[in-house]
Coordinates of C-alpha atoms and ligand atoms in Angstrom, one line a residue:
X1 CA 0.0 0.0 0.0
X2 CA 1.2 3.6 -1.1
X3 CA -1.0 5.8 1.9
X4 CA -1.3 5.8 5.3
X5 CA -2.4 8.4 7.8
X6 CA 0.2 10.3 9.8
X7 CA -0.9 11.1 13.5
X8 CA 0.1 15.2 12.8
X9 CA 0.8 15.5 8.8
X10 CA -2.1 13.3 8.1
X11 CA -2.2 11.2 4.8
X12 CA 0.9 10.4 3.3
X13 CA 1.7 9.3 -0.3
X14 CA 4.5 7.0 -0.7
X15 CA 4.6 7.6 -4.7
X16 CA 5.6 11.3 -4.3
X17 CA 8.8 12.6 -3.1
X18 CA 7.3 14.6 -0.5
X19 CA 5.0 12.5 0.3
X20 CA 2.2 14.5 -0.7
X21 CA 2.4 17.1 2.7
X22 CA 6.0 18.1 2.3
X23 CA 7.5 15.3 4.5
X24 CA 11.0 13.4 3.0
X25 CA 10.8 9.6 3.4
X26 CA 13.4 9.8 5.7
X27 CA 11.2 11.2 8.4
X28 CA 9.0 8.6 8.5
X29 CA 11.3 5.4 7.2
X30 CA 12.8 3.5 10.1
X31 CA 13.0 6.6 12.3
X32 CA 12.9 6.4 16.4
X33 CA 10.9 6.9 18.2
X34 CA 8.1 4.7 15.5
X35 CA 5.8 6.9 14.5
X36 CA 1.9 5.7 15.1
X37 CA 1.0 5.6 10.8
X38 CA -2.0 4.1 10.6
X39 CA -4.1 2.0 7.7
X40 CA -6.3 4.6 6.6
X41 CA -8.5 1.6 5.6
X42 CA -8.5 -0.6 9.1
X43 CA -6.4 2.1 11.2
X44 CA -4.3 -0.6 12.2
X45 CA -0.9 -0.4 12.4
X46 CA 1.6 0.3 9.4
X47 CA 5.5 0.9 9.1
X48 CA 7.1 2.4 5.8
X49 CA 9.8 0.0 4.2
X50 CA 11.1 -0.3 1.3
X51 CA 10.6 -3.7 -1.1
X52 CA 13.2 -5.7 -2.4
X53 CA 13.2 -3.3 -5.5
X54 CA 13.6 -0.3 -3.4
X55 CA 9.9 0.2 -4.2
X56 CA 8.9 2.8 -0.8
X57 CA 5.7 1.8 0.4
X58 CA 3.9 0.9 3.5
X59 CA 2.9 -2.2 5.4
X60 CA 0.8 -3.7 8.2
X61 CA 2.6 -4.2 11.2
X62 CA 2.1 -7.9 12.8
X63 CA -0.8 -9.0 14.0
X64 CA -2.7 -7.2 10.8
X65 CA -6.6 -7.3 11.1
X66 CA -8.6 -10.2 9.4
X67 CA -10.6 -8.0 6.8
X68 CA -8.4 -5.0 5.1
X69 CA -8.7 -4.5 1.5
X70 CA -5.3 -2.6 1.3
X71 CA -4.0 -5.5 3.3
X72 CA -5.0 -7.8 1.0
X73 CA -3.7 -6.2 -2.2
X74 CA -1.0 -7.5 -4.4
X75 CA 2.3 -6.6 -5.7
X76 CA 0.8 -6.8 -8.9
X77 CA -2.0 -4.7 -7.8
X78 CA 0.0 -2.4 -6.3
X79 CA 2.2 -2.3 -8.8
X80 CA 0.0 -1.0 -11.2
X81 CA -1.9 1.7 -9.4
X82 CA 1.6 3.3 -9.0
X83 CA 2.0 2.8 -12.8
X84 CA -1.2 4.8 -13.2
X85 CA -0.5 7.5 -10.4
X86 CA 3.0 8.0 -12.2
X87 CA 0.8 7.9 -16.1
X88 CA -1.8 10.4 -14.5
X89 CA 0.7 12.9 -12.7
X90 CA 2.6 13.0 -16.3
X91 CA -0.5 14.0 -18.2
X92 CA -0.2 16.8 -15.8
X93 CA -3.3 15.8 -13.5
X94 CA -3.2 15.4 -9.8
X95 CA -3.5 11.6 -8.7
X96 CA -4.3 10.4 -5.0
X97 CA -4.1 7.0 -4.1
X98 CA -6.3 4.8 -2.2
X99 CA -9.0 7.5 -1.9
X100 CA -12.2 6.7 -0.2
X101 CA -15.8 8.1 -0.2
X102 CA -16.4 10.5 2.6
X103 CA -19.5 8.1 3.2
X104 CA -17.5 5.1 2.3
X105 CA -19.3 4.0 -0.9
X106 CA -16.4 3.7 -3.0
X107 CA -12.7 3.8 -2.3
X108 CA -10.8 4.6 -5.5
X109 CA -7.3 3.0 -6.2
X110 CA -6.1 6.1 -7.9
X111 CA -8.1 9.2 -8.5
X112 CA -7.4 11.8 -11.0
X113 CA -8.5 15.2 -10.9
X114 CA -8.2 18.0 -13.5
X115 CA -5.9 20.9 -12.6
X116 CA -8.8 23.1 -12.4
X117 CA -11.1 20.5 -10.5
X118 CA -13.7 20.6 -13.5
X119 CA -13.5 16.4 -13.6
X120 CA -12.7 13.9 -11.7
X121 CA -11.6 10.0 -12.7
X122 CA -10.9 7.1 -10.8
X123 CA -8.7 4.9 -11.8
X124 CA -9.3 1.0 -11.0
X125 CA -7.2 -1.7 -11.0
X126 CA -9.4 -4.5 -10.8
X127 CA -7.2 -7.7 -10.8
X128 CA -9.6 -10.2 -9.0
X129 CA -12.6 -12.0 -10.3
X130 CA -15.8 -9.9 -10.2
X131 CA -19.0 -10.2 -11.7
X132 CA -20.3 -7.7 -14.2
X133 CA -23.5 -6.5 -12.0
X134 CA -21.1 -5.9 -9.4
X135 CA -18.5 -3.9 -11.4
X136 CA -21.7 -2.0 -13.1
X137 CA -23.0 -1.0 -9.7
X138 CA -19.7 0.6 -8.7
X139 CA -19.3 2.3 -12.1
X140 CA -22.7 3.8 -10.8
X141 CA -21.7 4.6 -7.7
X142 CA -18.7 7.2 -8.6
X143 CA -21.5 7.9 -11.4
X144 CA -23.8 9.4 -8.4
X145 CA -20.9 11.6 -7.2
X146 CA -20.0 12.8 -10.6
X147 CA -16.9 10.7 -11.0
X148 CA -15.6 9.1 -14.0
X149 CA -14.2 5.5 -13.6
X150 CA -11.9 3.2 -16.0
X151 CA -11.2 0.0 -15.1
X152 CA -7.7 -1.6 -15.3
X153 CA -7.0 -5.4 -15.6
X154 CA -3.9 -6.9 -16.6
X155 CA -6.2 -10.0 -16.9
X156 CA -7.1 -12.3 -20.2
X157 CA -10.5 -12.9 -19.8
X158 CA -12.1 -10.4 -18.0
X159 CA -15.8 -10.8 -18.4
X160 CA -16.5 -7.0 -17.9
X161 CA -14.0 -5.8 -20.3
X162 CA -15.9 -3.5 -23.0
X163 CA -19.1 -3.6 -20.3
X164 CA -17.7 -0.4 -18.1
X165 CA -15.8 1.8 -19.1
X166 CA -12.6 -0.3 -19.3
X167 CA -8.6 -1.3 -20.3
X168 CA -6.5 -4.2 -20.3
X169 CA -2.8 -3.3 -19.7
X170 CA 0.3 -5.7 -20.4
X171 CA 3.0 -4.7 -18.3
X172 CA 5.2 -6.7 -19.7
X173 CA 8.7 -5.9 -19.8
X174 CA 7.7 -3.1 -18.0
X175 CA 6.5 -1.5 -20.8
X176 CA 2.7 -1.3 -19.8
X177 CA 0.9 -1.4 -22.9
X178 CA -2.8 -0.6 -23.0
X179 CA -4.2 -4.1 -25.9
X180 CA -7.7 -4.0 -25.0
X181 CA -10.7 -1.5 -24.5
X182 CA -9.1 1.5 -27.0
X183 CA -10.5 1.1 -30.4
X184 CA -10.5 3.2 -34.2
X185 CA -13.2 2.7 -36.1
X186 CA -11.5 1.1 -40.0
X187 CA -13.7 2.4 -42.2
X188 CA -12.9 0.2 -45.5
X189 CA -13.0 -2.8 -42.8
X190 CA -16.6 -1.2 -41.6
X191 CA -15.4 -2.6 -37.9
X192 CA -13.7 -1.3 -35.2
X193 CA -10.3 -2.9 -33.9
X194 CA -8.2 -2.6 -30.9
X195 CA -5.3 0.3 -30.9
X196 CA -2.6 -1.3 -28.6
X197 CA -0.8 2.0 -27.1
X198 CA 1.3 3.3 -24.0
X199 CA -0.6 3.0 -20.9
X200 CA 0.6 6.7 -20.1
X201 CA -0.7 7.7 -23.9
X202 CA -4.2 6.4 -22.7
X203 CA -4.2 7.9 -19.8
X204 CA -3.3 11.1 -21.4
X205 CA -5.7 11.2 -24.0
X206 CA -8.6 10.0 -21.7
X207 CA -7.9 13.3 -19.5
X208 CA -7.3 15.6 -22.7
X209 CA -11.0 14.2 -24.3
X210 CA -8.9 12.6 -27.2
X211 CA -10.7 9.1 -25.9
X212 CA -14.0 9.3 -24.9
X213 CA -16.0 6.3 -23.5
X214 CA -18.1 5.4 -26.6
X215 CA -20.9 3.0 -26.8
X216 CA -20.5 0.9 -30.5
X217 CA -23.8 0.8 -32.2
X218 CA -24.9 -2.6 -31.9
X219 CA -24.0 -3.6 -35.7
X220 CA -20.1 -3.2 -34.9
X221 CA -20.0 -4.7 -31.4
X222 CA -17.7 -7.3 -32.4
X223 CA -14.6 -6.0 -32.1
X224 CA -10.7 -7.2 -33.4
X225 CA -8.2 -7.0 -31.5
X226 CA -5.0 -6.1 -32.8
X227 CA -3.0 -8.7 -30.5
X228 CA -4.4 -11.8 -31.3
X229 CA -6.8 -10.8 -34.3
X230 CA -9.5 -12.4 -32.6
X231 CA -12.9 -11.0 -32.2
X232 CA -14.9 -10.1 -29.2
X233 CA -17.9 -8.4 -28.1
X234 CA -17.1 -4.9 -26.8
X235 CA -20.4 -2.7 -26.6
X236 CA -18.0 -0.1 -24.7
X237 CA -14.8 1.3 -26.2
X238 CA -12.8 4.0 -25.4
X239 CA -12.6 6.0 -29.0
X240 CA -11.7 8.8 -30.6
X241 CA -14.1 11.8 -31.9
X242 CA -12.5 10.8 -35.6
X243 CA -12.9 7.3 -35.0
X244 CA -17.3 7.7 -33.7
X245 CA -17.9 10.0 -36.8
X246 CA -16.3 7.4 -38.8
X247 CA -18.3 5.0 -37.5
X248 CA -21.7 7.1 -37.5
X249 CA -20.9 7.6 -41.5
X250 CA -20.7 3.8 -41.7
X251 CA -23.5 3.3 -40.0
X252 CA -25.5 5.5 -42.7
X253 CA -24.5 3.8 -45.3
X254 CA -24.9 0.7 -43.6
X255 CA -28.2 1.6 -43.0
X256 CA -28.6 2.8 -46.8
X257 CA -27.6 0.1 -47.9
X258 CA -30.3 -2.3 -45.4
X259 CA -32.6 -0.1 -46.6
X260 CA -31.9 -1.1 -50.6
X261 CA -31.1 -4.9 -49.5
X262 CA -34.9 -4.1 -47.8
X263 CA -36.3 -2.9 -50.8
X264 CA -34.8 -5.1 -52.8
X265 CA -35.9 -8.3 -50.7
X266 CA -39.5 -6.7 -50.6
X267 CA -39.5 -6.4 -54.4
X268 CA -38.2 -10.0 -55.0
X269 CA -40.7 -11.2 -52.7
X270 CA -43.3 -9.5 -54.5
X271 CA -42.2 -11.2 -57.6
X272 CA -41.6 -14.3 -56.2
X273 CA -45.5 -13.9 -54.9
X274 CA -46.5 -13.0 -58.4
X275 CA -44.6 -15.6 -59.8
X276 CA -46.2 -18.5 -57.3
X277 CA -49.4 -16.8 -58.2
X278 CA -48.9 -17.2 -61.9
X279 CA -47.6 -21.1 -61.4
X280 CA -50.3 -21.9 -59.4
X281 CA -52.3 -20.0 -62.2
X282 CA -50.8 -21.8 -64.7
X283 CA -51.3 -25.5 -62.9
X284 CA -55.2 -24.3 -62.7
X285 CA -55.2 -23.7 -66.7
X286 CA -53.2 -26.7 -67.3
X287 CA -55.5 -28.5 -65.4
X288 CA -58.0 -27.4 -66.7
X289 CA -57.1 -27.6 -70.2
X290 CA -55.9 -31.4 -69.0
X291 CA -59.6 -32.0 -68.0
X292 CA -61.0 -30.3 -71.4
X293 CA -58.6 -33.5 -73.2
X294 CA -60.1 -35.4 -71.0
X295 CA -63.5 -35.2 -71.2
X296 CA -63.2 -34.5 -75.3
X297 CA -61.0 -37.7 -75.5
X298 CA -63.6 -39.4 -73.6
X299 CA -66.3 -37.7 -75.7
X300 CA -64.0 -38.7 -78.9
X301 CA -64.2 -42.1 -77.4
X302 CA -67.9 -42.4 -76.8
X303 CA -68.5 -41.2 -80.3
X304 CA -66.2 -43.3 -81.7
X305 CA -68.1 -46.1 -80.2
X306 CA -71.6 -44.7 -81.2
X307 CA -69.9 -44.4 -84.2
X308 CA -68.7 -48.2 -84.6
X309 CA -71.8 -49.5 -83.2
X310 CA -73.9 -47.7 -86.0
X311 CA -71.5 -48.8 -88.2
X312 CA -71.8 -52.4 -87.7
X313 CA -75.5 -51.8 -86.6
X314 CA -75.7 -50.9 -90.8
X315 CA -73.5 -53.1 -91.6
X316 CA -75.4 -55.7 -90.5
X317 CA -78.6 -54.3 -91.6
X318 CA -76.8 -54.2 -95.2
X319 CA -76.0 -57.6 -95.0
X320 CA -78.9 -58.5 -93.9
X321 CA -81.2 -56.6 -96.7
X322 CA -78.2 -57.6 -99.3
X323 CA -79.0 -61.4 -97.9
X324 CA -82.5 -60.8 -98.6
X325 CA -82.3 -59.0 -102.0
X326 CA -79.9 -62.1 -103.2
X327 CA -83.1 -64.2 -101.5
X328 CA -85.8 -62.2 -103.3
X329 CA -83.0 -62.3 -106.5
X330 CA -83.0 -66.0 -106.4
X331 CA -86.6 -66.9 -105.6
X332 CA -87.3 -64.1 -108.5
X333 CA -84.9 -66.3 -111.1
X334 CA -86.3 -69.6 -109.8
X335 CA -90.0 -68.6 -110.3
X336 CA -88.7 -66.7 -113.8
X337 CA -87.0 -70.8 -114.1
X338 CA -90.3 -72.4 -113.0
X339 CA -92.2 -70.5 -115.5
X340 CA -90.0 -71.1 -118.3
X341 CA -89.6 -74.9 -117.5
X342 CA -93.4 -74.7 -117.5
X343 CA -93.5 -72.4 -121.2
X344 CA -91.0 -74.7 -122.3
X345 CA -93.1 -78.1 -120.8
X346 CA -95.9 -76.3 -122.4
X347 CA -94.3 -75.6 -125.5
X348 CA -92.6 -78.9 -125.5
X349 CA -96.0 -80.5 -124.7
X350 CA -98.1 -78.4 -127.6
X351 CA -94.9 -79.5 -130.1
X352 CA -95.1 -82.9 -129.0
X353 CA -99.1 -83.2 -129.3
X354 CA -99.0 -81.3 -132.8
X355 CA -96.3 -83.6 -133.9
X356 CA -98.5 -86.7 -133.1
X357 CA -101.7 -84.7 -134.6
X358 CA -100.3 -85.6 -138.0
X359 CA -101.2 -89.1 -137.4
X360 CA -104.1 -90.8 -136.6
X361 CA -105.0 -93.7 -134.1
X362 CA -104.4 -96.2 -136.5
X363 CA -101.1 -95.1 -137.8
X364 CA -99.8 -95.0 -134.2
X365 CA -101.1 -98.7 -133.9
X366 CA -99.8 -99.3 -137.3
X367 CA -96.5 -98.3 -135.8
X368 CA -96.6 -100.4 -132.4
X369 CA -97.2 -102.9 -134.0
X370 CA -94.2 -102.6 -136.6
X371 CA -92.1 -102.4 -133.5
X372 CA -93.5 -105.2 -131.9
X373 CA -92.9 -107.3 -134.7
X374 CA -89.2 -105.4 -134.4
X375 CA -88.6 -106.3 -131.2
X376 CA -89.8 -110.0 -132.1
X377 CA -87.2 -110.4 -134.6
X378 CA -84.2 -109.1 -133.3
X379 CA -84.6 -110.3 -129.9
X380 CA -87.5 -112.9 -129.8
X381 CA -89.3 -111.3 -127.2
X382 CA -92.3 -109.3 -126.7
X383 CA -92.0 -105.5 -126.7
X384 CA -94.6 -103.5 -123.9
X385 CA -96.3 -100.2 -126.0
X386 CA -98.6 -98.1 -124.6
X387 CA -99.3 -95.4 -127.9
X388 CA -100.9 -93.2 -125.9
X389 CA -98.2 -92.6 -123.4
X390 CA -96.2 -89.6 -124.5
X391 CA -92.5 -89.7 -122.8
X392 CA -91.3 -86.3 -121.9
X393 CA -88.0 -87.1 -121.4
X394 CA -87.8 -88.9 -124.8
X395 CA -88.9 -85.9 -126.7
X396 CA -92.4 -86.8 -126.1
X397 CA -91.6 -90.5 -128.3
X398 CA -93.7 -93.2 -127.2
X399 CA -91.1 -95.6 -124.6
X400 CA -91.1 -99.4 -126.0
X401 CA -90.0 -101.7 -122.9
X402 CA -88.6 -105.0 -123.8
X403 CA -88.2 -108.2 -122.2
X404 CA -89.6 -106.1 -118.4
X405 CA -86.6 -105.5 -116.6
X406 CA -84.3 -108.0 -118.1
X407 CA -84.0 -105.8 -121.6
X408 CA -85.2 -102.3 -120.3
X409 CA -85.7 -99.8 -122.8
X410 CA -86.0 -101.3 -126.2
X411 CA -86.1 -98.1 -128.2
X412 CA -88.3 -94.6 -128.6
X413 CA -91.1 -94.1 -131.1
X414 CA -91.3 -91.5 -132.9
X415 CA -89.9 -88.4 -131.1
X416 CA -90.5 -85.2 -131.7
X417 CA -87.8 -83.2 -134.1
X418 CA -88.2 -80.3 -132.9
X419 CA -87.7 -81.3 -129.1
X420 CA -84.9 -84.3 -130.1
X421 CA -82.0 -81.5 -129.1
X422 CA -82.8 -81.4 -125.8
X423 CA -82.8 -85.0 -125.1
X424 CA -79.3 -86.0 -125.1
X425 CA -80.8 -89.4 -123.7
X426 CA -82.4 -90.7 -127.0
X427 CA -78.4 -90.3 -128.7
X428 CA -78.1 -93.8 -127.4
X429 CA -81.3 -95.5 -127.9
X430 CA -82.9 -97.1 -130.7
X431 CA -85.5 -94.8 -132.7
X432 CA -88.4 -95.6 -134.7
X433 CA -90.2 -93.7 -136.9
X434 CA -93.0 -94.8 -139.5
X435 CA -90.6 -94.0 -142.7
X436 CA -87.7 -92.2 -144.5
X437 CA -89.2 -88.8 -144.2
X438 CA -89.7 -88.8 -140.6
X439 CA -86.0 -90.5 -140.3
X440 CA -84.7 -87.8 -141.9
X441 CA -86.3 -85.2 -140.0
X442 CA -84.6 -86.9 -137.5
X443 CA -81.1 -87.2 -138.7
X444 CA -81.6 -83.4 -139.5
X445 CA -82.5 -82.4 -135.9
X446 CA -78.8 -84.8 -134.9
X447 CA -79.7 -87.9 -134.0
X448 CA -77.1 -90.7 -135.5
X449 CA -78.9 -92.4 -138.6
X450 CA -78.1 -96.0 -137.8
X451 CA -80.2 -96.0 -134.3
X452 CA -82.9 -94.7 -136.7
X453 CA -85.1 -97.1 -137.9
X454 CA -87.8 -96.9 -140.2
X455 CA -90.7 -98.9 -141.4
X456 CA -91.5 -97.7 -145.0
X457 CA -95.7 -97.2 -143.3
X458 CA -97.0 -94.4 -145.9
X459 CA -97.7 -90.8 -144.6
X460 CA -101.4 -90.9 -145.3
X461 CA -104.0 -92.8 -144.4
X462 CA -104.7 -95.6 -147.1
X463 CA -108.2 -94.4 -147.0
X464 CA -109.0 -96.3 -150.0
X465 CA -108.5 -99.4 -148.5
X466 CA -110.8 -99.0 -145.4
Ligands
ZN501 ZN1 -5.5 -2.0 6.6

């Protein structure tokens, strides 16, 4: 600890040469008799010495009290709130150490105050583990009595770092570098990054308003830092008035640009509507035009099958009146048949009776007989005449059986000339006729003139004689 209350001088400052009341070191260091310094935050007991590194300071005598913050302070922490009284002093500020509220609410480790008293900071070096409520709250408190604060860590991972107002300081090498919680804004980055620089720079520029505590718009809060190019959130930075304007310009176009990438969005979703609306358009009219095939294929179909059924409907009806026209065709020609076999009997009949007409009863016995005696003579049996019998199928001839059914057919008398062509039968029979006139009639109308036989019987009737 660097203070401690002096029974007649009061507090005394072990960082200045005069102690801060115009006392030498020497007055107080291992002098006799002890003077009674006191903790100004237990009021126990305290001694100056001097550390190993000739560092002047002062400690609790033995016997120290169980709860004394100073008491329980480290080098390191003590260590660097000289660092910062030595950093504030050169920016030409006053710095008191180990400073408490009048009503105990805070007790700064170094407090800075203006040369003309217009503003006050304190100075923290906050080494331990605290949470970020807590540190908030006693950022509020020296808020409530006007007092600035920026808190000091020489720690990694501070949780709180870029929550309060806030650096982290390397000392390294003795060097004391502020790497954390001072930022520019890069503008052709659009992001803000760390500006590692001399603890007694910051402390300068933080007292001359060249660093202000800035809150990053939330866009940016990601900060680099410079000393391990990593990223981390920092909603609090300490910045410069170049480096917030930069930033606020950014942020404009930034917010241009959101606007556009808005406007944009909006009007591709609005096509992208219209363009759903038009497929889903589209798939109605395919649809439908899918259901217009449909139902005209089916209709197509349906017609088509009218269509065939009619078709062999007539088709059959066409055969069927064909079938009957070829009936009506052939009955027609049978009938015309009929009636012409019947002219032709008839004609054949009126032939066959006119050719008879020219002789009378007696010839035609005349003739029998002449046959019969034939028959007798060439085959000594008895020939069977009936001269009455005309023989269609023999040309209307008289048929002359011989011998029953032993000789059959023993020849044809007198056939009819006229009909003999139509008889292809009577080529091979015998034929008789009464003489040479009627044989050759015969042999005129083709028959073969030796089955022609003839009896030499006159054509008239030897009417003399009866
Ligand atoms: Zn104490």
């Amino acid at each position: 600890m660097f203070t401690a209350l002096h029974p007649d001088a009061g507090r005394l400052d072990a960082t200045l040469p005069d102690l801060g009341c115009g006392l030498a070191w020497e007055s107080v260091h291992k002098v006799r008799p002890r003077i009674a310094l006191t903790c100004p935050d237990c009021g126990h007991g305290v001694h100056a010495r001097r550390s190993s590194r000739k560092l002047a300071h002062f400690a609790h005598d033995s016997r120290r009290p169980e709860h004394c913050e100073l008491a329980e302070e480290s080098m390191e922490h003590h260590l660097t709130k000289l660092e910062l009284a030595v950093a504030i002093r050169a920016s030409g500020w006053h710095a008191e150490l180990e400073v408490g509220a009048p009503d105990g609410s805070w007790r700064a480790d170094v407090m800075a105050c203006a040369p003309d008293g217009s503003r006050r900071i304190a100075w923290e070096a906050q080494l331990s583990p605290i949470t970020v409520e807590d540190i908030r709250a006693r950022t509020d408190r020296y808020a409530r009595d006007g007092i600035e604060v920026c808190w000091v860590t020489s720690r990694k991972a501070a949780a709180w770092m870029g929550r309060v107002p806030s650096v982290r300081v390397d000392p390294a090498d003795g060097r004391w570098r502020v790497d954390d919680g001072v930022a520019g804004f890069d503008p052709r980055a659009g992001r803000w990054q760390t500006v590692p620089s001399p603890l007694a720079d910051v402390v300068r520029w933080v007292h001359t308003g060249g660093l202000t505590v800035h809150q990053v718009l939330p866009r940016y809060r990601r900060v680099r830092r410079a000393a391990d190019e990593d990223f981390a959130k920092r909603p609090l930075v300490w910045a410069s008035r170049t480096s917030r304007h930069a930033e606020a310009k950014h942020e404009t176009m930034r917010q241009r640009q959101d606007e556009l990438k808005q406007a944009r969005l909006e009007r591709e979703a609005k096509l992208e509507q219209q363009r759903k609306e038009e497929e889903v358009q589209a798939a109605a009219r395919q649809r439908e035009r899918e259901e217009h095939h449909r139902q005209a294929r089916r209709e197509h179909q349906e017609l088509q099958w009218d269509l065939s059924a009619l078709i062999s409907r007539g088709r059959r009806a066409l055969e069927r009146r064909r079938a009957e026209h070829d009936a009506e065709q052939r009955r027609l020609q049978e009938q015309e048949e009929e009636r012409r076999r019947e002219e032709q009997q008839a004609a054949d009949l009126a032939a066959g009776r006119a050719w008879w007409s020219e002789v009378s009863a007696a010839q035609r016995a005349e003739l029998a007989a002449a046959v019969e005696q034939e028959a007798w003579t060439t085959l000594t049996t008895r020939a069977q005449i009936d001269p009455d019998a005309l023989s269609p199928q023999y040309a209307y001839g008289v048929a002359a059986w011989a011998g029953g059914s032993r000789y059959g057919l023993f020849g044809v008398i007198r056939p009819c000339p006229s009909l003999v062509g139509r008889c292809p039968e009577l080529l091979r029979e015998r034929v008789f006729v009464r003489n040479a006139r009627e044989a050759r009639l015969l042999f005129e109308a083709g028959l073969d003139p030796a089955c022609i036989t003839h009896f030499g019987l006159p054509d008239f009737e030897q009417t003399t004689l009866c």
